[in-house]
Steps between C-alpha positions, in 0.01 A plus 500: 500500500452748784453213746821335382696825536361539851614149589851560362536821699366322805750217461793737459403695811525205742729544798625259765226455756566657840269260681686283755227242457615397154858620469654153567296363210530781251703389201321728256378857485205594713338810638268557794157634416420829669219740434743783570648437156167471318456743216208740501368691202620829648859375510539463125213690338454874501207688357154369419581305182728218389564278197311193393656367181497789257222680688505755778243409763390612845694323775179357645417338164828317447469218754157379380624516141805290583277252684279470195796435270616205709145375547468490121822305445503279813418177318771553238755684714754217523488437125551874444807494725652223292424682177615848602817387677576215259506273804777691677275568800526131588878531536505799731218358712707184547804712591296703748393186686855358498639824645290461817643157585151374575585140413772481767299703751199268471715191560653654812165605641346159448779336699390679816423261790137410560338643810685831486368832376609500139649788305285597205604661172248723323511628143285783359456532125353846440318544169536123473174461310494168324760346730785450254771604749321357804478155342875504446550567870256222587683255273849599614397462865343159444166615638298248297673204664484667842121533460474120514597519868281636777516853639577834345808547283806681635503689168214726397457689173243780479394642164368854535339679208258789463312330218252223593494366144874440502469323836211293367724371223784440748281301738362290214855426382602407853207260538584337167873478577497401868148407603345650813743376768750783458239764572265317735716260701866606510412865429819542300327712238231764517361779287410842645341804338706804590645832388881508500486855634270403789611155609378538857143525375540139383613397850860457386683616809837672533800268523288192439671389177853383441505542122312771314 
């Protein structure tokens, strides 16, 4: 699917993070989020029209049409992924999470002495929708067990998606899978409505995420 292709391209474009804050911990591929690199329609679209499936539509009409497509399929999106990819999407999602080294990073961060200002590690899953990738990060980092302790988690995973229906399904899945502690107590997982081309409008600041 288009979302899957976007994720693959995103995974392959990771570079070693320049941030001194996380470089001693970085065993995987990370990139620092910066609005300077955000795409804008003018950077890849010329003229007043573009493609939507087999149609030619006005540029202004494409985004609401795409939103409506995902709103219509939100409740069956994960089943569709299995069907259209023959389950292969599960493999590359697992490989994506492994490549970041999040399991090792989380163990190191949670060994930090009490009473000191702790280093945090933040993950942003753009177009994360129903949480399929985010849940893998949560599981690999052991966030469910960490939520049984007091305080906020050293690991945080933010799912950002432009479609509220996809996020609705993701939040419902998260509640069913983990209960409310991950989102309410340890704050290891949250869902945010946002446009990938305008992340600052969702209060996602520059250089505030270690994995994107």
